[in-house]
Structures are given as structure tokens and as C-alpha cells.
Coordinates of C-alpha atoms in Angstrom, one line a residue:
M25 CA -19.0 -22.3 -17.0
Y26 CA -19.4 -18.5 -16.9
I27 CA -20.1 -18.6 -13.1
E28 CA -17.0 -20.6 -12.5
T29 CA -14.9 -18.2 -14.6
M30 CA -16.0 -15.1 -12.9
Q31 CA -15.5 -16.6 -9.2
P32 CA -11.6 -15.8 -9.3
V33 CA -12.4 -12.3 -10.6
F34 CA -14.9 -11.7 -7.8
I35 CA -12.4 -13.0 -5.2
M36 CA -9.8 -10.8 -6.5
M37 CA -12.1 -7.7 -6.3
V38 CA -13.0 -8.7 -2.7
I39 CA -9.3 -8.9 -1.9
V40 CA -8.6 -5.6 -3.3
V41 CA -11.6 -3.9 -1.4
I42 CA -10.2 -5.3 1.8
G43 CA -6.6 -4.5 0.9
I44 CA -7.8 -0.8 0.4
F45 CA -9.9 -0.7 3.7
V46 CA -6.9 -2.2 5.7
F47 CA -4.6 0.4 4.2
S48 CA -6.8 3.2 5.0
T49 CA -7.1 2.1 8.4
V50 CA -3.6 1.7 9.0
F51 CA -2.1 4.6 7.2
Q52 CA -4.7 7.2 6.4
R53 CA -4.8 10.0 8.9
Y54 CA -7.0 12.2 6.6
H55 CA -10.1 14.0 7.9
S56 CA -12.3 16.6 6.0
A57 CA -13.1 20.2 7.3
G58 CA -15.8 20.0 9.9
E59 CA -15.1 16.4 10.9
G60 CA -13.4 15.7 14.1
T61 CA -9.6 15.0 14.3
D62 CA -8.4 11.7 13.3
I63 CA -8.9 9.4 16.6
R64 CA -5.2 8.2 16.4
N65 CA -3.9 11.8 16.1
Y66 CA -6.0 12.7 19.0
N67 CA -4.9 9.8 21.2
E68 CA -1.3 10.3 20.2
Y69 CA -0.8 14.0 20.1
G70 CA -3.9 15.6 21.3
E71 CA -6.3 18.2 19.6
P72 CA -4.3 20.3 17.0
V73 CA -4.3 23.9 17.1
K74 CA -5.8 24.3 13.7
S75 CA -6.3 22.1 10.6
L76 CA -5.7 23.1 6.9
Y77 CA -6.5 21.2 3.5
T78 CA -4.7 21.1 0.3
S79 CA -6.3 20.6 -3.0
R80 CA -4.8 20.4 -6.3
Y81 CA -6.4 21.9 -9.3
L82 CA -7.8 19.0 -11.6
F83 CA -6.6 20.5 -14.9
S84 CA -3.8 23.4 -14.5
F85 CA -0.8 24.1 -16.6
H86 CA 0.7 25.8 -13.4
K87 CA 0.3 23.0 -11.0
D88 CA -2.1 25.2 -8.9
I89 CA -2.9 24.0 -5.3
D90 CA -5.3 25.7 -2.9
V91 CA -4.6 25.5 1.0
T92 CA -8.0 26.2 2.9
D93 CA -9.0 26.5 6.5
E94 CA -11.9 24.6 8.3
N95 CA -14.2 27.1 6.9
D96 CA -13.1 26.4 3.3
N97 CA -11.4 29.9 3.0
V98 CA -8.4 29.8 0.8
V99 CA -5.3 30.8 3.0
Y100 CA -2.5 29.8 0.7
H101 CA -2.1 29.4 -3.0
S102 CA 0.9 27.8 -4.9
Y103 CA 1.5 28.0 -8.6
S104 CA 4.6 27.0 -10.8
K105 CA 6.0 28.8 -13.9
L106 CA 4.7 27.2 -17.1
F107 CA 8.3 27.4 -18.7
S108 CA 10.9 27.0 -16.1
F109 CA 13.9 24.4 -16.1
T110 CA 13.9 24.7 -12.2
N111 CA 10.1 24.2 -11.8
E112 CA 10.0 27.4 -9.9
T113 CA 7.0 27.4 -7.5
T114 CA 5.5 30.3 -5.5
I115 CA 3.3 30.1 -2.4
T116 CA 1.3 33.3 -1.6
D117 CA -1.1 33.9 1.5
R118 CA -4.7 35.3 1.4
E119 CA -3.3 38.8 0.9
D120 CA -1.1 37.7 -2.1
R121 CA 2.1 38.0 -0.3
V122 CA 4.8 35.5 -1.1
V123 CA 5.5 33.3 1.9
A124 CA 7.7 30.6 0.2
T125 CA 9.5 29.9 -2.9
I126 CA 10.6 26.4 -4.3
E127 CA 12.9 25.7 -7.0
K128 CA 14.5 22.4 -8.4
K129 CA 18.4 22.0 -8.8
L130 CA 19.2 21.6 -12.3
F131 CA 21.3 18.6 -13.2
S132 CA 20.6 16.6 -9.9
L133 CA 20.4 12.8 -9.7
H134 CA 18.3 13.2 -6.4
S135 CA 15.9 15.6 -7.8
I136 CA 16.8 18.3 -4.9
H137 CA 14.3 21.1 -4.2
Y138 CA 15.5 24.2 -2.5
I139 CA 12.7 25.8 -0.2
D140 CA 13.1 29.5 1.0
V141 CA 10.6 30.6 3.6
V142 CA 10.2 34.4 4.1
G143 CA 11.5 34.9 7.6
G144 CA 14.8 33.3 7.1
K145 CA 14.2 29.5 6.8
S146 CA 16.1 27.8 3.9
F147 CA 16.3 24.0 3.4
E148 CA 16.1 21.3 0.8
L149 CA 14.2 18.2 0.1
S150 CA 15.2 15.3 -2.3
K151 CA 13.6 12.2 -3.9
E152 CA 15.8 10.2 -1.4
L153 CA 12.4 10.5 0.8
F154 CA 10.6 8.1 -1.5
R155 CA 13.0 5.2 -1.3
I156 CA 11.1 1.8 -0.7
L157 CA 10.9 1.2 3.0
N158 CA 12.2 4.6 3.9
M159 CA 10.0 5.6 6.9
K160 CA 12.1 8.3 8.4
F161 CA 13.7 11.5 6.8
T162 CA 15.7 14.4 8.4
I163 CA 15.8 17.8 7.1
D164 CA 19.2 18.8 8.1
E165 CA 19.1 22.6 7.8
L166 CA 15.9 22.5 10.4
G167 CA 16.9 19.6 12.4
W168 CA 13.1 18.4 11.9
T169 CA 12.3 14.7 11.1
L170 CA 9.5 13.4 8.9
Q171 CA 8.3 9.8 9.9
G172 CA 5.7 7.6 8.1
D173 CA 4.6 6.8 4.5
F174 CA 6.2 9.2 2.2
T175 CA 4.9 7.5 -1.1
N176 CA 1.6 8.4 -0.1
L177 CA 2.2 11.6 1.9
N178 CA 0.7 10.2 5.4
F179 CA 3.5 11.3 8.0
V180 CA 4.3 13.0 11.3
L181 CA 6.6 15.9 11.4
Y182 CA 8.7 16.6 14.6
N183 CA 11.1 19.3 15.6
N184 CA 14.6 19.0 16.9
Q185 CA 13.2 18.3 20.4
E186 CA 11.0 15.6 19.0
R187 CA 7.8 17.6 19.5
V188 CA 5.1 17.0 17.0
I189 CA 4.9 20.0 14.6
A190 CA 2.3 18.5 12.3
V191 CA 0.5 15.5 11.1
V192 CA -0.3 15.0 7.4
G193 CA -2.9 12.7 5.9
Q194 CA -3.8 12.0 2.5
K195 CA -7.3 11.4 1.3
L196 CA -7.8 8.2 -0.7
L197 CA -10.1 7.6 -3.8
S198 CA -10.0 11.2 -4.8
M199 CA -9.8 12.5 -8.3
R200 CA -7.8 15.5 -7.1
D201 CA -4.9 15.0 -4.7
K202 CA -6.2 16.1 -1.1
Y203 CA -4.2 16.4 2.1
C204 CA -5.1 17.3 5.7
I205 CA -2.5 19.3 7.7
D206 CA -3.2 19.0 11.5
L207 CA -0.9 21.7 13.0
Y208 CA 0.4 21.5 16.5
D209 CA 2.8 24.4 16.2
V210 CA 1.2 27.3 14.4
N211 CA 4.4 29.3 14.5
E212 CA 5.7 26.8 11.9
E213 CA 2.6 26.9 9.7
A214 CA 4.3 28.5 6.5
T215 CA 7.2 26.2 6.7
V216 CA 4.9 23.3 7.1
V217 CA 2.8 24.3 4.1
A218 CA 5.9 24.8 1.9
I219 CA 6.9 21.1 3.0
V220 CA 3.7 19.5 2.0
I221 CA 3.4 21.5 -1.3
T222 CA 6.9 20.6 -2.2
L223 CA 6.4 17.0 -1.6
E224 CA 3.1 17.0 -3.3
N225 CA 4.7 18.3 -6.4
M226 CA 7.6 15.8 -6.2
L227 CA 5.2 12.9 -5.9
M228 CA 3.3 14.2 -9.0
A229 CA 6.4 14.5 -10.8
R230 CA 7.3 10.9 -9.9
R231 CA 4.0 9.4 -11.0
N232 CA 4.1 11.5 -14.3
A233 CA 7.7 10.1 -15.0
S234 CA 6.6 6.5 -14.1
S235 CA 3.5 6.8 -16.4
S236 CA 5.5 8.1 -19.3
S237 CA 8.0 5.3 -18.9
S238 CA 5.4 2.9 -18.8
S239 CA 3.9 4.1 -22.1
H240 CA 7.1 4.3 -23.7
S241 CA 7.8 0.6 -22.6
H242 CA 4.5 -0.5 -23.9
S243 CA 4.8 1.2 -27.4
N244 CA 8.2 -0.4 -27.8
N245 CA 6.8 -3.9 -27.2
T246 CA 3.7 -3.4 -29.7

């Protein structure tokens, strides 16, 4: 009787494992420092000029994120103000110079974030990116296009001439959110890093809001 009861559970576990494997095979383009470029990235876009890796601090009131190079050197760091209605985030380089700032628009239904990159680029991103089945999004101010799976941040970034700027891949099954950025246009490095960090923070906020909503709903039902 016990064995018969466990069979459906075992089958479900196998299905979940297979599902995760299929998902990682189809969508994930992450590779760790020191590993070769993802084979699909290489076949489709060639060898990137360089790769960067983001890693969120596990416990941080300031939402700290390190961006490292292939030798594990920190090249960018982002942190958010602890008490800020606009969720102000600053990105600095290895010399502690500010390279970009990010602020959330107050009283916005679409959770609009303004990004200012030192050097003149200013643009905005909104939660419209995360709509179900939305696989393409255009940053109007830049003329750039993001294409892929935004809910897990596995996407390709194209410029206004449809040339690849970067490919972003998330690491699955990690306690900390980790992403790989394969850069094909290093002139846009700071802008790409600002985009990825903004999307990371937006995605984390969505997860926290969803978790809080679920907890509140559960408490009301008990």
C-alpha cells in the first residue's frame, strides 16, 4: 500500500526534474567564469568580447549586487538607499566612480524606472516587460530591443541596427540570483550593466510582492 501511494509522488518528482532540465536546455544561456561560451551564443553570435557576472548579496538591506569579470574581480557594484520612496540605486565602477543611477517613478501603475548613465544616455524601463508571453520589448529612447524570457532574465539585447549588444543568462538552482552577461559591444558596457541590474531589482520586487500577497491571502483563509 505504501509503495502504491509513493508511486505518483515519485512520478511527479521525475516529471519536475525533467521539466527543469528541459527548461535549462531551452532557455538558460548561463556559463560560469572560466567556462566556455554557451554553445548557442557562440553558434548564433560568435565569441563575445568579454563576459561579466552579477551576484546578489544573500542578506543585504541595500540590495547590493556585485558585477565581476572572468577573473572574479569586482568591476561594478550597485546598492540601493535603505529609506527611499523612489528606490534609488547607484552603480559604481572599481574606482568607486558613479556610472549610473536608477530611480523608480512615484505613483506609477507600470512601475517605471528611470535610468541615467554617465555620458548622456537616459531611458526608462517598466514592468510591461514581465507580461505573460511578452518575448520582445523596445527601449524607445535607445532604439534597442530586448528579446527572450524576461521573467527569468534570459534574453538578447539588440541595437537599432539589429546587431547583438549582449546576451544575458540566469543561473538556475542558485540561492543567490546570478546572471552572466556576454558582451558583444563593450562600448555599451555600462548601459548594459545598468539594464541588467534594473531588471534584477524589478524582478526581485515582483517576487517579494507576490510572496507577500500569497502570505496575506493564506492568513485570511485560516
